[in-house]
mmCIF file of C-alpha atoms in Angstrom:
data_model
loop_
_atom_site.group_PDB
_atom_site.id
_atom_site.type_symbol
_atom_site.label_atom_id
_atom_site.label_comp_id
_atom_site.label_asym_id
_atom_site.label_seq_id
_atom_site.Cartn_x
_atom_site.Cartn_y
_atom_site.Cartn_z
ATOM 1 C CA MET A 57 -10.399 -51.525 11.413
ATOM 2 C CA ALA A 58 -12.769 -54.507 11.048
ATOM 3 C CA TYR A 59 -16.449 -53.734 10.581
ATOM 4 C CA LEU A 60 -17.494 -56.525 12.948
ATOM 5 C CA SER A 61 -16.501 -56.356 16.599
ATOM 6 C CA GLU A 62 -16.957 -58.693 19.548
ATOM 7 C CA ARG A 63 -16.185 -55.838 21.925
ATOM 8 C CA ALA A 64 -18.401 -52.973 23.083
ATOM 9 C CA LEU A 65 -18.729 -50.237 20.453
ATOM 10 C CA ASP A 66 -17.614 -46.698 21.221
ATOM 11 C CA LEU A 67 -19.175 -43.821 19.267
ATOM 12 C CA SER A 68 -16.266 -41.467 19.961
ATOM 13 C CA ASP A 69 -13.795 -43.991 18.468
ATOM 14 C CA LEU A 70 -15.719 -43.951 15.198
ATOM 15 C CA VAL A 71 -16.112 -40.165 15.209
ATOM 16 C CA ARG A 72 -12.323 -39.834 15.567
ATOM 17 C CA GLN A 73 -11.845 -42.046 12.472
ATOM 18 C CA VAL A 74 -13.687 -39.612 10.203
ATOM 19 C CA GLN A 75 -13.264 -36.225 11.883
ATOM 20 C CA SER A 76 -11.101 -33.578 10.202
ATOM 21 C CA SER A 77 -10.776 -29.806 10.057
ATOM 22 C CA GLU A 78 -12.460 -29.874 6.602
ATOM 23 C CA ARG A 79 -15.541 -31.768 7.789
ATOM 24 C CA GLY A 80 -17.937 -29.485 9.609
ATOM 25 C CA GLY A 81 -20.937 -31.804 9.669
ATOM 26 C CA ILE A 82 -20.907 -35.173 11.433
ATOM 27 C CA ALA A 83 -24.046 -37.323 11.624
ATOM 28 C CA SER A 84 -24.264 -40.544 13.620
ATOM 29 C CA PHE A 85 -26.696 -43.405 14.109
ATOM 30 C CA LEU A 86 -26.656 -45.882 16.976
ATOM 31 C CA GLY A 87 -28.744 -49.044 16.980
ATOM 32 C CA VAL A 88 -29.405 -50.152 20.563
ATOM 33 C CA VAL A 89 -30.901 -53.410 21.905
ATOM 34 C CA ARG A 90 -34.558 -52.763 22.761
ATOM 35 C CA ALA A 91 -36.325 -54.223 25.799
ATOM 36 C CA HIS A 92 -39.358 -55.242 23.730
ATOM 37 C CA HIS A 93 -40.002 -56.898 20.373
ATOM 38 C CA GLN A 94 -43.591 -57.043 19.088
ATOM 39 C CA GLY A 95 -44.958 -56.617 22.578
ATOM 40 C CA ARG A 96 -42.778 -59.262 24.250
ATOM 41 C CA ALA A 97 -40.107 -58.537 26.837
ATOM 42 C CA VAL A 98 -36.566 -59.175 25.527
ATOM 43 C CA LEU A 99 -33.710 -60.128 27.867
ATOM 44 C CA ARG A 100 -30.808 -60.156 25.414
ATOM 45 C CA LEU A 101 -29.802 -60.728 21.788
ATOM 46 C CA ASP A 102 -27.235 -62.954 20.194
ATOM 47 C CA TYR A 103 -25.762 -61.609 16.921
ATOM 48 C CA SER A 104 -23.916 -63.867 14.500
ATOM 49 C CA ALA A 105 -22.612 -63.292 10.973
ATOM 50 C CA TYR A 106 -21.176 -64.783 7.827
ATOM 51 C CA HIS A 107 -17.989 -62.983 8.798
ATOM 52 C CA GLU A 108 -16.093 -62.874 5.500
ATOM 53 C CA MET A 109 -19.112 -61.691 3.524
ATOM 54 C CA ALA A 110 -20.286 -59.259 6.213
ATOM 55 C CA GLU A 111 -16.867 -57.579 6.158
ATOM 56 C CA ALA A 112 -16.906 -57.446 2.339
ATOM 57 C CA GLU A 113 -20.475 -56.147 2.146
ATOM 58 C CA CYS A 114 -19.857 -53.465 4.805
ATOM 59 C CA ALA A 115 -16.819 -52.307 2.810
ATOM 60 C CA ARG A 116 -18.955 -52.098 -0.338
ATOM 61 C CA VAL A 117 -21.722 -50.140 1.438
ATOM 62 C CA VAL A 118 -19.211 -47.671 2.879
ATOM 63 C CA ALA A 119 -17.417 -47.262 -0.468
ATOM 64 C CA GLU A 120 -20.722 -46.615 -2.236
ATOM 65 C CA ALA A 121 -21.687 -43.906 0.263
ATOM 66 C CA GLU A 122 -18.268 -42.283 0.009
ATOM 67 C CA THR A 123 -18.597 -42.277 -3.803
ATOM 68 C CA ARG A 124 -22.137 -40.885 -3.831
ATOM 69 C CA TRP A 125 -21.563 -38.123 -1.248
ATOM 70 C CA PRO A 126 -18.431 -36.116 -0.316
ATOM 71 C CA VAL A 127 -18.111 -37.834 3.077
ATOM 72 C CA ARG A 128 -16.015 -40.206 5.103
ATOM 73 C CA VAL A 129 -17.945 -43.011 6.788
ATOM 74 C CA ALA A 130 -17.108 -45.138 9.842
ATOM 75 C CA LEU A 131 -19.173 -48.260 10.542
ATOM 76 C CA GLN A 132 -19.071 -51.029 13.148
ATOM 77 C CA HIS A 133 -21.471 -53.813 14.057
ATOM 78 C CA ARG A 134 -21.273 -55.800 17.258
ATOM 79 C CA ILE A 135 -21.306 -59.616 17.181
ATOM 80 C CA GLY A 136 -21.995 -61.903 20.156
ATOM 81 C CA THR A 137 -24.344 -61.617 23.123
ATOM 82 C CA LEU A 138 -25.753 -58.162 23.895
ATOM 83 C CA GLU A 139 -27.889 -57.092 26.831
ATOM 84 C CA VAL A 140 -30.770 -54.620 26.573
ATOM 85 C CA GLY A 141 -29.341 -51.100 26.199
ATOM 86 C CA GLU A 142 -26.077 -52.175 24.576
ATOM 87 C CA VAL A 143 -25.082 -50.672 21.226
ATOM 88 C CA ALA A 144 -25.373 -53.128 18.311
ATOM 89 C CA VAL A 145 -24.351 -50.861 15.432
ATOM 90 C CA VAL A 146 -22.740 -47.448 14.946
ATOM 91 C CA VAL A 147 -22.633 -45.397 11.729
ATOM 92 C CA VAL A 148 -20.804 -42.068 11.541
ATOM 93 C CA ALA A 149 -20.695 -39.922 8.398
ATOM 94 C CA ALA A 150 -18.617 -36.756 8.216
ATOM 95 C CA GLY A 151 -18.769 -34.163 5.445
ATOM 96 C CA ALA A 152 -18.244 -30.468 4.906
ATOM 97 C CA HIS A 153 -21.938 -29.839 5.645
ATOM 98 C CA ARG A 154 -24.859 -31.561 7.340
ATOM 99 C CA ASP A 155 -26.865 -32.489 4.231
ATOM 100 C CA GLU A 156 -24.381 -35.029 2.912
ATOM 101 C CA ALA A 157 -23.571 -36.273 6.414
ATOM 102 C CA PHE A 158 -27.238 -37.067 7.223
ATOM 103 C CA ALA A 159 -27.908 -38.563 3.776
ATOM 104 C CA ALA A 160 -24.857 -40.826 3.844
ATOM 105 C CA CYS A 161 -25.510 -41.937 7.435
ATOM 106 C CA ARG A 162 -29.116 -42.892 6.604
ATOM 107 C CA HIS A 163 -28.058 -44.691 3.428
ATOM 108 C CA VAL A 164 -25.427 -46.782 5.207
ATOM 109 C CA ILE A 165 -27.715 -48.062 7.981
ATOM 110 C CA GLU A 166 -30.513 -48.870 5.510
ATOM 111 C CA GLU A 167 -28.155 -50.739 3.157
ATOM 112 C CA LEU A 168 -26.540 -52.579 6.062
ATOM 113 C CA LYS A 169 -29.940 -53.874 7.168
ATOM 114 C CA ARG A 170 -30.822 -54.846 3.594
ATOM 115 C CA ARG A 171 -27.546 -56.465 2.491
ATOM 116 C CA VAL A 172 -25.095 -57.403 5.263
ATOM 117 C CA PRO A 173 -25.366 -61.070 6.373
ATOM 118 C CA ILE A 174 -25.886 -60.689 10.112
ATOM 119 C CA TRP A 175 -28.495 -62.567 12.141
ATOM 120 C CA LYS A 176 -29.898 -62.209 15.623
ATOM 121 C CA ARG A 177 -31.509 -64.563 18.054
ATOM 122 C CA GLU A 178 -33.775 -63.036 20.673
ATOM 123 C CA TYR A 179 -34.008 -64.383 24.213
ATOM 124 C CA PHE A 180 -37.380 -63.468 25.678
ATOM 125 C CA ALA A 181 -38.327 -63.078 29.336
ATOM 126 C CA ASP A 182 -40.858 -65.920 28.958
ATOM 127 C CA GLY A 183 -38.002 -68.324 28.117
ATOM 128 C CA GLN A 184 -38.641 -68.484 24.378
ATOM 129 C CA VAL A 185 -35.757 -68.079 21.908
ATOM 130 C CA ASP A 186 -36.419 -66.983 18.307
ATOM 131 C CA TRP A 187 -34.394 -66.117 15.211
ATOM 132 C CA VAL A 188 -35.452 -62.640 14.121
ATOM 133 C CA GLY A 189 -37.006 -62.684 10.654
ATOM 134 C CA ALA A 190 -37.531 -66.462 10.670
ATOM 135 C CA ALA A 191 -41.324 -66.015 10.560
ATOM 136 C CA ASP A 192 -41.144 -64.107 7.231
ATOM 137 C CA ALA A 193 -39.517 -67.205 5.587
ATOM 138 C CA GLY A 194 -36.795 -65.395 3.629
ATOM 139 C CA GLN A 195 -37.717 -64.931 0.011
ATOM 140 C CA GLY A 196 -34.730 -64.131 -2.141
ATOM 141 C CA PRO A 197 -34.769 -62.475 -5.539
ATOM 142 C CA ALA A 198 -35.682 -64.828 -8.400
ATOM 143 C CA MET B 100 -28.630 -80.232 -18.634
ATOM 144 C CA THR B 101 -27.787 -82.631 -21.475
ATOM 145 C CA SER B 102 -26.019 -85.932 -20.901
ATOM 146 C CA SER B 103 -23.000 -84.787 -22.939
ATOM 147 C CA SER B 104 -22.380 -81.759 -20.677
ATOM 148 C CA ALA B 105 -22.931 -83.895 -17.576
ATOM 149 C CA SER B 106 -19.607 -85.615 -18.242
ATOM 150 C CA THR B 107 -17.767 -82.560 -16.902
ATOM 151 C CA THR B 108 -18.538 -81.568 -13.355
ATOM 152 C CA LEU B 109 -17.860 -78.789 -10.934
ATOM 153 C CA SER B 110 -17.690 -78.932 -7.185
ATOM 154 C CA VAL B 111 -18.985 -76.214 -4.887
ATOM 155 C CA THR B 112 -19.139 -75.736 -1.137
ATOM 156 C CA VAL B 113 -22.566 -74.871 0.250
ATOM 157 C CA ARG B 114 -22.497 -72.961 3.532
ATOM 158 C CA LEU B 115 -25.443 -72.528 5.871
ATOM 159 C CA PHE B 116 -25.830 -70.034 8.683
ATOM 160 C CA ALA B 117 -27.921 -69.233 11.761
ATOM 161 C CA ALA B 118 -31.509 -70.533 11.514
ATOM 162 C CA TYR B 119 -30.779 -72.463 8.293
ATOM 163 C CA ALA B 120 -27.755 -74.258 9.752
ATOM 164 C CA GLU B 121 -29.940 -75.319 12.682
ATOM 165 C CA ALA B 122 -32.871 -76.374 10.480
ATOM 166 C CA VAL B 123 -30.707 -78.433 8.106
ATOM 167 C CA GLY B 124 -28.352 -79.721 10.809
ATOM 168 C CA ARG B 125 -25.267 -78.906 8.726
ATOM 169 C CA SER B 126 -23.120 -75.805 8.268
ATOM 170 C CA SER B 127 -21.211 -76.918 5.174
ATOM 171 C CA VAL B 128 -21.844 -79.465 2.379
ATOM 172 C CA GLU B 129 -19.819 -80.263 -0.774
ATOM 173 C CA ILE B 130 -21.976 -80.708 -3.884
ATOM 174 C CA SER B 131 -20.943 -81.851 -7.388
ATOM 175 C CA LEU B 132 -22.874 -80.474 -10.348
ATOM 176 C CA PRO B 133 -22.794 -80.637 -14.122
ATOM 177 C CA ASP B 134 -20.709 -77.926 -15.744
ATOM 178 C CA GLY B 135 -22.695 -74.727 -16.294
ATOM 179 C CA ALA B 136 -25.108 -75.337 -13.412
ATOM 180 C CA THR B 137 -26.783 -72.302 -11.871
ATOM 181 C CA VAL B 138 -27.488 -71.438 -8.236
ATOM 182 C CA GLY B 139 -31.110 -72.493 -8.780
ATOM 183 C CA GLU B 140 -29.982 -75.901 -10.052
ATOM 184 C CA LEU B 141 -27.621 -76.224 -7.101
ATOM 185 C CA LEU B 142 -30.525 -75.608 -4.698
ATOM 186 C CA ALA B 143 -32.536 -78.369 -6.385
ATOM 187 C CA GLU B 144 -29.594 -80.794 -6.177
ATOM 188 C CA PHE B 145 -28.947 -79.757 -2.567
ATOM 189 C CA ARG B 146 -32.558 -80.650 -1.689
ATOM 190 C CA ARG B 147 -32.171 -84.055 -3.367
ATOM 191 C CA ARG B 148 -28.935 -84.806 -1.538
ATOM 192 C CA VAL B 149 -29.826 -83.411 1.892
ATOM 193 C CA PRO B 150 -33.369 -84.355 2.999
ATOM 194 C CA THR B 151 -33.406 -81.850 5.887
ATOM 195 C CA ALA B 152 -32.988 -79.042 3.313
ATOM 196 C CA ALA B 153 -36.742 -79.379 2.722
ATOM 197 C CA ALA B 154 -37.028 -76.986 5.694
ATOM 198 C CA LEU B 155 -35.557 -74.144 3.599
ATOM 199 C CA PRO B 156 -37.794 -71.726 1.656
ATOM 200 C CA GLU B 157 -38.244 -72.204 -2.088
ATOM 201 C CA ARG B 158 -36.167 -69.157 -3.027
ATOM 202 C CA PRO B 159 -33.701 -68.310 -0.261
ATOM 203 C CA LEU B 160 -31.241 -65.433 -0.465
ATOM 204 C CA CYS B 161 -27.961 -66.715 -1.909
ATOM 205 C CA ALA B 162 -24.424 -65.433 -2.224
ATOM 206 C CA VAL B 163 -21.513 -66.722 -4.286
ATOM 207 C CA ASN B 164 -17.967 -65.923 -3.210
ATOM 208 C CA LEU B 165 -19.206 -63.270 -0.734
ATOM 209 C CA THR B 166 -21.523 -61.425 -3.166
ATOM 210 C CA HIS B 167 -25.333 -61.554 -3.379
ATOM 211 C CA VAL B 168 -26.528 -63.324 -6.562
ATOM 212 C CA LEU B 169 -29.744 -64.275 -8.348
ATOM 213 C CA SER B 170 -30.738 -67.923 -8.770
ATOM 214 C CA SER B 171 -29.781 -67.679 -12.471
ATOM 215 C CA HIS B 172 -26.128 -67.046 -11.528
ATOM 216 C CA PRO B 173 -23.824 -69.628 -13.211
ATOM 217 C CA LEU B 174 -21.461 -71.506 -10.918
ATOM 218 C CA ARG B 175 -17.772 -72.267 -11.365
ATOM 219 C CA ASN B 176 -15.590 -74.950 -9.864
ATOM 220 C CA ASN B 177 -14.695 -74.337 -6.194
ATOM 221 C CA ASP B 178 -17.284 -71.565 -5.715
ATOM 222 C CA GLU B 179 -18.493 -70.970 -2.176
ATOM 223 C CA VAL B 180 -22.273 -70.710 -2.179
ATOM 224 C CA ALA B 181 -23.991 -69.376 0.933
ATOM 225 C CA ILE B 182 -27.691 -69.850 1.646
ATOM 226 C CA LEU B 183 -28.676 -66.884 3.788
ATOM 227 C CA PRO B 184 -31.587 -66.688 6.252
ATOM 228 C CA PRO B 185 -33.510 -63.376 6.351
ATOM 229 C CA LEU B 186 -30.948 -60.723 7.301
ATOM 230 C CA ALA B 187 -31.371 -59.139 10.713
ATOM 231 C CA GLY B 188 -28.426 -56.802 11.250
ATOM 232 C CA GLY B 189 -28.739 -53.383 12.827
#
């Protein structure tokens, strides 16, 4: 299954991908579109990606987690226009016990935010439209 | 880059996304470089060739062939170099 999706994400779909009779601990994280950003009312978000690299980087993040912990990981990120309350990202990690499930789930969402080339444009209630992160003028590693 | 090595060249595709594609007004540019050029040297040449690239930060995030790289990364012919705005997934 592709890591990027233009359709609504379904937590139970991802749980089914990693569930098994040997995995007694399943941890999940959902990222949901918030109604406010830095005190301003948000109407909707528009997610875009460098598709080929985002798919490759998600695969690397998942493989790393599955190497570091005895887990199976499912991951999907939504692309396109999302309204407030819609799910933008889902991570599910399943292991024999909860410790590795929580650790892997946390690792995957943090690495996704740090490494996967996805961008979002916020549409505010006051009519303004901004690229998220544009104000911090992206500084790459030297 | 010495003049002797400048006789051989490599060609790379520079891709721009999201805020950077809007700021520069392009999503893809072909750039020729002397053999052995690095990502940092490509960025300098890109700024010379494309005036609107002045809008980009001094050291943007870059990827070559779908993998994050440092500006010291050496380029090869036909590489795809992406200049990435601050990531905002999740």
